[in-house]
Coordinates of N, CA and C in Angstrom, one line a residue:
M155 N -25.0 -9.0 -7.0 CA -23.9 -8.4 -6.1 C -24.1 -8.5 -4.4
W156 N -25.4 -8.2 -4.2 CA -25.9 -8.1 -2.9 C -26.1 -9.8 -2.6
L157 N -26.6 -10.4 -3.5 CA -27.0 -11.6 -3.2 C -25.6 -12.4 -2.7
V158 N -24.5 -12.1 -3.4 CA -23.3 -12.9 -3.1 C -22.8 -12.4 -1.8
L159 N -23.0 -11.0 -1.5 CA -22.5 -10.6 0.0 C -23.2 -11.2 1.1
I160 N -24.4 -11.5 0.9 CA -25.6 -12.1 1.8 C -25.0 -13.6 2.1
A161 N -25.3 -14.0 0.9 CA -24.6 -15.4 0.8 C -23.2 -15.5 1.8
T162 N -22.3 -15.1 1.3 CA -21.2 -14.6 1.8 C -21.3 -14.7 3.3
L163 N -21.8 -13.8 4.0 CA -22.2 -13.7 5.6 C -22.6 -14.7 6.2
I164 N -23.6 -15.6 5.4 CA -24.3 -16.6 6.0 C -23.4 -17.8 6.1
L165 N -22.7 -18.0 4.9 CA -22.3 -19.1 4.9 C -20.4 -19.0 5.8
F166 N -20.0 -17.7 5.7 CA -18.8 -17.3 6.7 C -19.0 -16.0 7.6
P167 N -19.8 -16.4 8.8 CA -20.0 -15.1 9.6 C -18.9 -14.9 10.3
F168 N -18.9 -13.6 10.4 CA -18.3 -12.6 11.3 C -18.1 -13.2 12.7
N169 N -16.8 -13.5 13.6 CA -16.6 -13.8 14.8 C -15.8 -12.6 15.4
S170 N -15.4 -13.2 16.4 CA -14.6 -11.9 17.1 C -13.2 -12.0 16.7
C171 N -12.9 -13.4 16.2 CA -11.3 -13.1 15.9 C -11.1 -13.0 14.4
F172 N -11.8 -12.5 13.8 CA -12.0 -11.9 12.2 C -11.1 -10.4 12.5
H173 N -10.1 -10.8 11.7 CA -9.2 -9.5 11.7 C -8.6 -9.3 10.4
I174 N -8.9 -8.2 9.9 CA -8.0 -7.7 8.5 C -7.0 -6.8 8.7
S175 N -5.7 -7.9 8.5 CA -4.8 -6.8 9.0 C -3.7 -6.2 7.9
N176 N -4.1 -6.5 6.8 CA -3.7 -5.9 5.5 C -4.1 -4.8 4.7
L177 N -5.0 -4.1 5.4 CA -5.7 -2.7 4.9 C -4.9 -1.6 5.6
C178 N -4.6 -0.5 4.5 CA -3.6 0.7 5.0 C -4.6 1.5 5.1
Q179 N -4.6 2.4 5.9 CA -5.5 3.5 5.8 C -4.6 4.6 4.9
N180 N -3.3 4.6 5.0 CA -2.7 5.7 4.0 C -2.3 5.2 2.8
K181 N -2.9 5.0 1.7 CA -2.6 4.8 0.4 C -1.5 5.0 -0.2
C182 N -0.6 4.0 -0.4 CA 0.5 4.9 -1.4 C 0.3 5.0 -2.9
L183 N 1.0 6.2 -3.5 CA 0.9 6.6 -4.7 C 1.8 6.1 -5.5
N184 N 1.5 6.2 -7.0 CA 2.3 5.5 -7.7 C 2.8 4.4 -7.8
N185 N 1.8 3.6 -7.6 CA 2.0 1.9 -7.3 C 2.9 1.4 -6.3
G186 N 2.9 2.2 -5.1 CA 4.1 2.1 -4.4 C 3.2 0.8 -3.3
T187 N 3.8 0.0 -2.7 CA 3.0 -0.9 -2.0 C 3.3 -0.4 -0.2
C188 N 1.9 -0.7 0.6 CA 1.5 0.0 1.6 C 2.2 -1.4 2.4
I189 N 3.0 -1.2 3.5 CA 3.1 -2.4 4.5 C 2.9 -2.0 6.0
I190 N 2.8 -3.0 6.9 CA 2.2 -2.7 8.0 C 3.5 -3.3 8.8
N191 N 3.8 -2.6 10.0 CA 4.9 -3.4 10.8 C 4.4 -3.8 11.7
S192 N 4.9 -5.3 11.9 CA 4.2 -6.1 12.7 C 4.2 -5.9 14.1
E193 N 5.6 -5.0 14.4 CA 5.5 -5.0 16.0 C 4.8 -3.8 16.3
D194 N 5.0 -2.4 15.7 CA 4.0 -1.6 16.2 C 2.8 -0.9 15.3
K195 N 2.2 -1.8 14.4 CA 1.7 -1.3 13.3 C 1.3 -0.4 12.8
R196 N 2.4 0.1 12.3 CA 2.5 1.6 11.8 C 2.5 0.9 10.2
E197 N 2.0 2.0 9.5 CA 1.8 1.7 8.0 C 2.9 2.7 7.5
S198 N 3.5 2.4 6.4 CA 4.6 2.9 5.5 C 4.6 2.5 4.1
C199 N 5.2 3.3 3.1 CA 5.3 2.9 1.6 C 6.4 2.2 1.4
L200 N 6.4 1.1 0.6 CA 7.7 0.7 -0.1 C 7.3 1.2 -1.5
C201 N 8.4 2.2 -2.0 CA 8.4 2.6 -3.3 C 9.0 2.1 -4.3
S202 N 8.4 2.4 -5.4 CA 9.5 2.0 -6.7 C 10.9 2.4 -7.2
K203 N 11.8 2.4 -7.8 CA 13.1 3.1 -7.5 C 12.7 4.5 -8.0
A204 N 11.6 4.6 -8.6 CA 11.4 6.1 -9.5 C 11.0 7.0 -8.5
F205 N 10.4 6.7 -7.4 CA 9.6 7.2 -6.3 C 10.1 7.5 -5.0
S206 N 10.1 8.6 -4.4 CA 10.3 8.5 -3.3 C 9.2 9.5 -2.2
G207 N 9.5 9.4 -0.8 CA 8.5 10.4 -0.1 C 7.5 9.5 0.7
D208 N 7.1 10.0 2.0 CA 6.1 8.9 2.8 C 5.1 8.3 2.1
R209 N 4.4 8.5 1.1 CA 3.3 8.1 0.3 C 3.8 7.9 -1.0
C210 N 5.3 8.0 -1.5 CA 5.4 7.9 -2.7 C 5.1 8.8 -3.9
Q211 N 5.1 9.8 -3.2 CA 4.7 10.9 -3.9 C 5.8 11.9 -5.0
V212 N 6.8 11.6 -4.4 CA 8.0 12.6 -5.0 C 8.5 11.8 -6.0
N213 N 8.6 12.0 -7.5 CA 9.2 11.6 -8.8 C 10.6 11.9 -8.6
I214 N 11.4 10.9 -8.6 CA 13.1 11.1 -8.4 C 13.3 11.3 -10.2
D215 N 14.1 12.5 -10.2 CA 14.9 12.6 -11.6 C 16.3 11.8 -11.3
E216 N 16.0 10.9 -12.3 CA 17.4 10.2 -12.2 C 18.7 10.8 -12.7
C217 N 18.6 11.7 -13.4 CA 19.3 12.9 -14.1 C 19.8 14.0 -13.3
S218 N 19.3 14.0 -12.3 CA 19.5 15.6 -11.6 C 20.7 15.8 -11.1
S219 N 21.6 14.5 -10.8 CA 22.8 14.3 -10.0 C 23.7 14.2 -11.2
S220 N 23.4 14.6 -12.7 CA 24.3 14.1 -13.7 C 24.9 13.3 -14.0
P221 N 24.2 11.8 -13.6 CA 24.8 10.3 -14.1 C 24.8 10.4 -15.9
C222 N 23.8 11.4 -16.1 CA 23.4 11.0 -17.6 C 24.4 11.8 -18.6
R223 N 25.3 11.2 -19.6 CA 26.0 11.8 -20.5 C 25.2 13.0 -21.5
H224 N 23.9 12.4 -22.2 CA 23.3 13.1 -23.1 C 22.0 13.6 -22.5
G225 N 22.1 14.4 -21.0 CA 20.9 15.0 -20.9 C 20.4 14.8 -19.7

């Protein structure tokens, strides 16, 4: 593992232009996708339809509004 890392650093050295823009500090839960706004660099989560909340932490009960006939 270390040998691969060292070889990578030698072959592809870091420079001042190196920038990782897709690393979110605020990880999304429940398979949510972290996205970064290109204008203000703010992180947010794109949740699946079964979850909501800032970090996709709220499980949405799809039958809570009584759309289900049998429960």
